[in-house]
XYZ file of C-alpha atoms in Angstrom:
564
model
C 20.641 1.231 -7.114
C 24.097 1.811 -5.657
C 26.903 3.559 -7.522
C 30.301 2.336 -6.329
C 32.518 4.136 -8.835
C 31.549 7.757 -8.205
C 33.996 9.114 -10.772
C 32.813 6.973 -13.681
C 29.134 6.437 -12.898
C 28.350 9.817 -11.351
C 30.798 12.606 -12.057
C 31.616 11.748 -15.674
C 27.893 11.299 -16.365
C 26.952 14.818 -15.192
C 30.149 16.597 -16.357
C 29.282 19.208 -18.953
C 25.531 18.762 -18.380
C 22.905 20.869 -16.609
C 22.145 19.797 -13.016
C 19.785 20.671 -10.201
C 21.389 20.373 -6.743
C 19.051 20.145 -3.744
C 20.852 20.533 -0.404
C 19.512 19.951 3.100
C 19.854 22.673 5.763
C 22.736 21.132 7.679
C 26.462 21.813 7.959
C 27.543 18.486 6.464
C 25.267 19.040 3.459
C 26.631 22.552 2.886
C 30.210 21.249 3.009
C 29.463 18.422 0.571
C 27.766 20.825 -1.856
C 30.736 23.196 -1.575
C 33.075 20.413 -2.733
C 30.750 19.495 -5.621
C 30.415 23.143 -6.680
C 34.195 23.529 -6.721
C 34.487 20.534 -9.063
C 31.549 21.572 -11.238
C 32.869 25.091 -11.800
C 36.052 23.702 -13.320
C 34.210 21.366 -15.701
C 31.559 23.676 -17.128
C 28.714 21.949 -15.309
C 25.760 24.319 -15.366
C 23.935 23.874 -12.069
C 21.159 25.380 -9.993
C 21.553 24.977 -6.225
C 18.475 25.150 -4.003
C 18.524 24.660 -0.199
C 15.614 22.598 1.163
C 14.375 22.267 4.749
C 12.103 19.244 4.445
C 10.211 16.872 2.154
C 7.588 19.446 1.118
C 10.326 21.994 0.454
C 12.156 19.421 -1.687
C 8.994 18.763 -3.705
C 8.413 22.498 -4.299
C 12.057 23.105 -5.236
C 11.962 20.249 -7.738
C 8.684 21.359 -9.320
C 9.971 24.942 -9.661
C 13.318 23.994 -11.236
C 12.794 20.672 -13.034
C 12.170 22.065 -16.526
C 14.767 20.736 -19.024
C 16.681 19.063 -16.173
C 17.930 15.502 -16.711
C 20.125 15.136 -13.643
C 19.274 15.968 -10.026
C 21.821 15.693 -7.203
C 20.354 15.443 -3.701
C 22.709 16.159 -0.802
C 21.643 14.890 2.651
C 18.055 14.611 1.498
C 15.870 12.184 -0.418
C 17.575 8.935 0.531
C 15.158 7.795 3.232
C 11.890 8.641 1.420
C 10.222 7.174 -1.677
C 11.622 9.778 -4.044
C 9.781 8.732 -7.225
C 6.422 8.627 -5.427
C 6.951 12.109 -3.921
C 8.440 13.958 -6.917
C 6.588 12.175 -9.759
C 9.415 12.913 -12.235
C 9.616 12.242 -15.959
C 11.190 8.886 -16.827
C 14.179 10.652 -18.399
C 15.281 12.246 -15.087
C 18.093 10.585 -13.099
C 18.575 11.241 -9.368
C 21.986 10.964 -7.700
C 21.570 10.739 -3.915
C 24.415 11.616 -1.518
C 22.695 11.253 1.843
C 23.988 10.322 5.309
C 20.489 9.625 6.723
C 19.753 5.949 7.268
C 18.067 3.659 6.593
C 17.544 4.170 2.862
C 14.047 3.746 1.489
C 14.064 0.308 -0.159
C 12.300 1.582 -3.290
C 15.331 3.816 -3.834
C 17.707 0.905 -3.236
C 16.058 -1.332 -5.830
C 15.218 1.292 -8.459
C 17.723 0.536 -11.242
C 16.592 3.157 -13.763
C 16.252 6.557 -12.093
C 17.779 6.353 -8.589
C 21.558 6.202 -8.095
C 22.758 6.009 -4.473
C 26.309 7.309 -4.099
C 27.854 4.790 -1.732
C 29.110 1.277 -1.199
C 26.338 -1.320 -0.575
C 28.796 -3.536 1.355
C 28.946 -0.859 4.060
C 25.163 -0.830 4.495
C 23.523 -2.879 7.212
C 21.103 -5.754 6.593
C 19.318 -4.505 3.478
C 16.589 -7.115 2.838
C 16.747 -9.089 -0.405
C 14.498 -7.903 -3.226
C 12.255 -11.005 -3.157
C 11.668 -10.577 0.585
C 10.172 -7.102 0.142
C 8.781 -6.989 -3.408
C 6.484 -9.604 -4.980
C 6.465 -9.781 -8.778
C 4.653 -13.159 -8.830
C 2.162 -13.544 -11.692
C 1.387 -17.244 -11.126
C -2.324 -16.462 -10.588
C -2.838 -15.870 -14.296
C -0.706 -18.903 -15.199
C -2.811 -21.123 -12.926
C -6.022 -19.889 -14.556
C -4.599 -20.645 -18.026
C -3.513 -24.124 -16.931
C -6.968 -24.974 -15.636
C -8.811 -23.578 -18.664
C -6.663 -25.544 -21.129
C -7.398 -28.891 -19.457
C -10.732 -29.520 -21.245
C -10.819 -33.290 -20.547
C -11.123 -32.720 -16.795
C -14.634 -32.499 -15.409
C -15.941 -29.054 -14.490
C -16.429 -30.085 -10.847
C -12.859 -31.344 -10.439
C -11.518 -28.270 -12.161
C -13.397 -25.977 -9.763
C -12.163 -28.014 -6.798
C -8.541 -27.751 -7.919
C -8.924 -24.045 -8.581
C -10.338 -23.557 -5.098
C -7.460 -25.494 -3.488
C -4.916 -23.577 -5.547
C -6.376 -20.264 -4.452
C -6.283 -21.329 -0.798
C -2.635 -22.422 -1.116
C -1.884 -19.165 -2.878
C -3.442 -17.143 -0.051
C -1.496 -19.141 2.563
C 1.780 -18.545 0.730
C 0.910 -14.878 0.280
C 0.147 -14.519 3.995
C 3.434 -16.210 4.932
C 5.322 -13.925 2.553
C 3.611 -10.842 3.972
C 4.513 -11.885 7.540
C 8.162 -12.368 6.561
C 8.073 -9.058 4.722
C 6.682 -7.193 7.738
C 9.324 -8.751 9.977
C 12.146 -7.885 7.553
C 10.905 -4.307 7.158
C 10.560 -3.896 10.922
C 14.153 -4.984 11.565
C 15.441 -2.814 8.719
C 13.438 0.346 9.434
C 13.035 0.303 13.233
C 16.166 2.381 13.978
C 17.234 5.613 12.313
C 20.858 6.709 12.349
C 23.573 8.549 10.433
C 26.193 7.014 8.169
C 29.462 8.455 6.861
C 29.609 12.219 6.355
C 28.463 13.239 2.858
C 31.221 15.866 2.757
C 33.843 13.157 3.348
C 32.393 11.005 0.542
C 32.414 13.998 -1.838
C 36.000 14.757 -0.847
C 37.127 11.157 -1.371
C 35.665 11.310 -4.876
C 37.694 14.449 -5.631
C 40.785 12.671 -4.256
C 40.210 9.642 -6.515
C 40.004 12.070 -9.429
C 43.291 13.716 -8.292
C 41.432 17.019 -8.031
C 41.542 17.535 -4.260
C 43.196 20.383 -2.380
C 43.489 21.685 1.187
C 40.291 23.723 0.928
C 38.307 20.595 -0.004
C 39.751 18.462 2.770
C 39.006 21.310 5.200
C 35.348 21.319 4.107
C 35.242 17.547 4.617
C 36.699 18.068 8.114
C 33.933 20.580 8.932
C 31.242 18.138 7.766
C 32.698 15.306 9.828
C 33.111 17.576 12.874
C 29.431 18.554 12.757
C 28.493 14.868 13.032
C 30.687 14.562 16.134
C 29.403 17.747 17.824
C 25.726 16.840 17.352
C 26.354 13.231 18.411
C 25.207 11.887 15.041
C 27.822 9.116 14.983
C 29.601 7.148 17.699
C 32.824 8.630 19.074
C 35.003 5.764 17.788
C 33.755 6.438 14.245
C 34.669 10.130 14.612
C 38.172 9.224 15.807
C 38.737 6.872 12.854
C 37.440 9.478 10.396
C 39.745 12.103 11.908
C 42.698 9.770 11.350
C 41.648 9.258 7.740
C 41.319 13.007 7.113
C 44.594 13.691 8.914
C 46.402 11.404 6.459
C 44.953 13.417 3.560
C 46.027 16.684 5.192
C 49.531 15.320 5.663
C 49.707 14.107 2.049
C 48.555 17.447 0.621
C 50.798 19.459 2.929
C 53.942 17.498 2.117
C 53.246 16.984 -1.579
C 55.870 18.216 -3.983
C 54.865 19.427 -7.428
C 51.887 17.725 -9.086
C 48.579 19.530 -8.874
C 49.398 21.326 -5.630
C 49.870 25.023 -5.966
C 53.023 26.137 -4.091
C 51.531 29.513 -3.268
C 48.534 27.744 -1.763
C 50.832 25.594 0.368
C 52.573 28.651 1.743
C 49.305 30.419 2.489
C 47.091 27.656 3.929
C 48.022 25.483 6.878
C 45.805 22.774 8.335
C 46.966 21.027 11.508
C 45.583 18.292 13.755
C 46.337 18.298 17.463
C 44.853 17.564 20.862
C 42.536 20.330 21.988
C 40.069 21.102 24.756
C 36.406 20.292 24.214
C 35.428 23.773 25.334
C 33.089 25.627 23.010
C 34.624 28.670 21.327
C 37.087 29.196 24.203
C 39.618 31.050 22.014
C 36.910 33.587 21.139
C 35.239 33.756 24.561
C 36.108 34.087 28.219
C 37.258 30.959 30.079
C 34.338 31.251 32.469
C 31.738 31.466 29.702
C 33.283 28.608 27.771
C 33.334 26.346 30.843
C 29.690 27.159 31.547
C 28.430 26.539 28.013
C 30.419 23.399 27.141
C 28.728 20.051 27.714
C 31.614 18.153 29.412
C 32.304 20.834 32.042
C 28.714 22.035 32.533
C 27.531 18.477 33.230
C 30.498 17.388 35.377
C 30.432 20.536 37.532
C 26.620 20.857 37.436
C 26.947 24.486 36.498
C 23.178 25.027 36.367
C 23.170 25.048 40.178
C 24.691 27.385 42.799
C 26.918 24.558 44.053
C 28.152 24.130 40.501
C 29.152 27.797 40.356
C 31.196 27.295 43.543
C 32.874 24.199 42.083
C 33.851 26.182 38.986
C 35.398 28.870 41.209
C 37.331 26.158 43.060
C 38.568 24.720 39.760
C 39.731 28.120 38.529
C 41.463 28.814 41.846
C 43.228 25.459 41.807
C 44.371 26.167 38.260
C 45.867 29.413 39.487
C 43.624 31.433 37.205
C 42.503 34.722 38.829
C 38.871 35.767 38.340
C 39.939 38.919 36.538
C 41.712 36.710 33.963
C 38.914 34.145 33.594
C 36.352 36.901 32.982
C 38.207 38.533 30.107
C 38.500 37.278 26.561
C 40.909 34.359 26.204
C 43.095 36.220 23.697
C 43.508 39.073 26.196
C 44.657 36.823 29.050
C 48.220 36.717 30.292
C 50.368 34.837 27.756
C 51.751 32.428 30.350
C 48.261 31.511 31.569
C 47.085 30.993 27.988
C 49.966 28.655 27.202
C 49.435 26.628 30.382
C 45.632 26.581 30.269
C 45.198 23.269 28.429
C 47.665 21.387 30.629
C 46.167 22.851 33.826
C 42.595 21.834 33.080
C 43.626 18.420 31.763
C 45.587 17.755 34.972
C 42.562 18.539 37.170
C 39.936 16.807 34.987
C 40.019 13.515 36.937
C 39.629 15.244 40.293
C 36.555 17.131 39.091
C 35.235 14.121 37.105
C 35.317 15.995 33.810
C 35.261 13.203 31.243
C 36.798 13.442 27.771
C 37.831 17.068 28.130
C 40.616 16.593 25.575
C 40.102 15.317 22.036
C 41.613 15.841 18.606
C 40.637 18.855 16.534
C 41.729 20.413 13.252
C 42.810 24.023 12.867
C 43.171 26.055 9.677
C 45.508 29.004 9.442
C 45.550 31.343 6.477
C 47.960 34.227 6.693
C 48.327 35.824 10.118
C 44.755 36.767 10.985
C 42.728 33.743 9.880
C 43.129 30.928 12.419
C 40.086 28.888 13.433
C 39.505 25.361 14.636
C 36.869 23.160 12.977
C 34.527 23.193 15.985
C 34.456 27.017 15.960
C 33.262 27.033 12.368
C 30.627 24.332 12.970
C 29.116 26.323 15.852
C 29.171 29.495 13.746
C 27.420 27.788 10.818
C 24.800 26.193 13.078
C 24.047 29.550 14.689
C 23.627 31.243 11.309
C 21.378 28.444 9.994
C 19.171 28.825 13.098
C 18.924 32.620 12.854
C 15.976 32.698 10.447
C 13.284 35.303 11.008
C 10.940 37.699 9.266
C 13.822 39.743 7.899
C 16.129 36.728 7.468
C 14.690 34.150 5.043
C 16.134 30.605 5.240
C 17.881 30.948 1.874
C 19.864 33.958 3.140
C 20.916 32.047 6.272
C 21.983 29.108 4.115
C 24.170 31.328 1.912
C 25.739 33.067 4.926
C 26.486 29.714 6.559
C 28.107 28.601 3.308
C 30.179 31.799 3.264
C 31.675 30.776 6.627
C 33.696 28.235 4.639
C 35.290 30.968 2.556
C 38.647 32.294 3.721
C 37.817 35.574 1.999
C 34.733 36.297 4.131
C 36.136 36.355 7.625
C 33.661 39.014 8.801
C 30.710 36.653 8.198
C 32.472 33.928 10.175
C 33.139 36.348 13.034
C 29.451 37.346 13.100
C 28.588 33.647 13.127
C 30.817 33.052 16.143
C 29.117 35.896 18.004
C 25.723 34.384 17.122
C 26.998 31.005 18.335
C 27.826 32.469 21.748
C 24.277 33.794 22.018
C 22.847 30.455 20.833
C 24.836 28.449 23.399
C 23.851 30.971 26.073
C 20.138 30.443 25.343
C 20.576 26.661 25.372
C 22.288 26.816 28.786
C 19.728 29.211 30.306
C 16.815 27.102 29.083
C 18.429 23.917 30.439
C 19.183 25.631 33.762
C 15.595 26.818 34.124
C 14.092 23.414 33.245
C 16.430 21.522 35.589
C 16.015 23.922 38.526
C 12.223 23.864 38.215
C 12.290 20.051 37.877
C 10.465 20.161 34.547
C 11.954 16.876 33.277
C 9.202 14.237 33.461
C 9.888 10.515 33.753
C 7.252 8.663 31.703
C 8.570 5.232 32.661
C 10.523 4.185 29.597
C 11.524 7.648 28.423
C 11.942 11.197 29.697
C 10.291 14.241 28.238
C 10.494 17.986 28.656
C 8.271 20.759 27.296
C 9.546 24.295 26.741
C 6.568 26.401 27.746
C 5.562 29.610 26.002
C 6.175 31.484 29.259
C 9.898 30.760 29.121
C 12.119 33.612 27.946
C 13.162 33.247 24.291
C 11.115 30.040 23.946
C 10.520 30.808 20.246
C 14.194 30.150 19.470
C 13.661 26.435 20.128
C 11.316 26.185 17.161
C 14.600 25.615 15.274
C 15.492 21.900 15.128
C 19.235 22.157 15.807
C 18.746 24.334 18.879
C 16.081 22.019 20.285
C 18.351 19.036 19.582
C 21.277 20.624 21.447
C 18.999 21.510 24.365
C 17.638 17.945 24.504
C 21.149 16.445 24.531
C 22.273 18.898 27.240
C 19.249 18.174 29.486
C 19.536 14.401 29.065
C 23.226 14.365 30.013
C 22.667 16.758 32.921
C 19.632 14.892 34.246
C 21.388 11.522 34.049
C 24.392 12.979 35.883
C 22.382 14.619 38.649
C 19.941 11.808 39.511
C 20.908 8.846 41.666
C 18.955 6.243 39.701
C 21.125 4.184 37.362
C 18.124 3.561 35.124
C 18.116 7.215 34.063
C 21.211 6.681 31.922
C 19.321 4.031 29.921
C 16.353 6.295 29.106
C 15.946 8.368 25.923
C 14.447 11.858 26.004
C 11.864 13.737 23.965
C 11.964 17.543 23.952
C 9.144 19.721 22.654
C 8.744 23.430 21.962
C 6.161 25.635 20.257
C 6.697 25.719 16.500
C 3.911 28.030 15.369
C 1.544 29.805 17.745
C -0.731 30.783 14.838
C -1.103 27.193 13.623
C -1.059 25.704 17.129
C 1.800 23.325 16.337
C 4.833 22.189 18.311
C 8.192 20.681 17.362
C 9.352 17.430 18.962
C 12.772 15.806 18.830
C 13.946 12.521 20.327
C 17.492 11.688 21.450
C 18.875 8.228 22.390
C 20.024 7.317 25.937
C 23.329 8.500 27.394
C 24.576 4.915 27.683
C 23.845 4.172 24.023
C 27.274 3.769 22.391
C 25.791 3.886 18.907
C 23.481 6.927 18.608
C 20.567 5.108 16.979
C 16.989 6.083 17.608
C 13.666 4.244 17.445
C 11.726 7.513 17.743
C 11.047 7.861 14.007
C 8.832 4.771 13.920
C 7.559 5.322 17.472
C 6.374 8.864 16.666
C 4.329 7.764 13.647
C 2.853 4.787 15.542
C 1.894 6.900 18.576
C 0.231 9.481 16.316
C -1.685 6.723 14.511
C -2.814 5.136 17.792
C -4.209 8.448 19.064
C -5.432 9.775 15.727
C -3.153 12.786 16.233
C -1.912 15.064 13.481
C 1.808 14.547 12.837
C 4.000 16.113 10.177
C 7.252 14.153 9.743
C 8.554 16.563 7.143
C 12.196 16.590 8.294
C 14.771 14.315 6.666
C 15.836 13.346 10.192
C 12.809 11.259 11.196
C 13.483 11.762 14.932
C 12.092 15.286 14.431
C 8.438 16.004 13.757
C 5.666 18.565 14.206
C 2.462 17.958 16.184
C -0.681 19.840 17.054
C 0.043 21.283 20.509
C -3.371 20.161 21.760
C -2.507 16.547 20.843
C 0.774 16.537 22.765
C -0.510 15.133 26.132
C -2.274 12.128 24.594
C 0.627 11.652 22.188
C 3.087 11.333 25.101
C 0.694 8.904 26.839
C 0.547 6.768 23.694
C 4.329 6.916 23.354
C 4.684 5.714 26.948
C 2.316 2.794 26.321
C 4.106 1.941 23.091
C 7.561 1.791 24.693
C 6.598 -0.419 27.636
């Protein structure tokens, strides 16, 4: 069941009560939970927040914390699975779901008692009608009663009519089932992302007149993560940026009201055109060019010729090597001020597409000045830095601390981790492309990160494998002459657990796909079923899954046959 009025039917319901908040391990989810926590703290809402990495984790977290809990808020999790079937909750428990994963599970959509979806149903696409998917028909019993009450009719005629009625019933049932299968196929065949959960949480705080610059900044971070990881189409990101910019402008220029004047003087959020170069203000120009998707792909920086082209670009910009190899903040002031204009002017010549786009920057005092993309990369790197001495919960809390203006040192460490993360992604892509490890299976491409590759274990993390897959697909499409390549999706795989013999797979849509929607969720489960392979689709993003490594060859063969 959908909840349109979030203030009345969600927030006022849980205000003053005890809640369990389950949050997915992603940047948008962290930002949305940060906004909710800020509101809850001011209204005496007692809550327990637990980060969850998948469906099994969600089940364990619920079982461990469900005692005496009436309200559960799920952020970026739970919407696309049958929640009641998985959690088996008491009938008194109500679930509020704020989830950007689509499509919703239809049992959640039509559950009117325990499931409350925080969103507008008019914005959802082609949700089948209830009668198309669910059959509450009890006419079988009615027919039996009708026949038994007609005592005047002969027994033979009664049996004949009963037989005909059953046949007609089976025909109608079969027709209904066929229509149901068709409706479910069209509804569930593609997985995609909807509006950022952080933006929805922020808009609720705005409707309650409780928003501030910190909250809108967290919403900006959540929306920016969707853009960086190609979760939504670029036009959607541009429109959302315009919407958030209007909120920033309103809060910045507000007079009186609920806006704290000291806060206005301390915090400054601006929106301006900026270069799509990863972390360039915290890195060297050369490193940023090499590790940013637009420039790395356009210049083909994984090759020796690409290195020469980058040198030519820097020379034509009038940027000496000694300047490009030192940290951006240490460069000559004149070169720093002219850098954006110089690279934008030469972008057409070097076929660097979309090098300039809008980005938000927050400044707090004199020493805290970061753009939204910097913080997203830092949070992603921290989330992916789990290990034996770094449990996932610690990484989640550190990533959340990146949103705090008071914990700049954690953000700085995150940025340094992000540089290392992007470096590993580039090196892995360079190695795979140079060794021609990208395989064309006909209707899709696939690449396997072997255990012999340096730092291969890092790609057991889903975000890193996703970024690598997107990098390789763009680079491969750019460097091959065949036009068909741009229409092919890609599957990337890496070892997940050597002890268990499992691998992680992730699928990304084609380069030419304007709307980043993927059929891999359904295709993965069907290919596994056709080959009797073990598959664990535990992630809330169904385009990610875990396989037995020994099943991977036949799984890819089945996937190829399925997509023909």
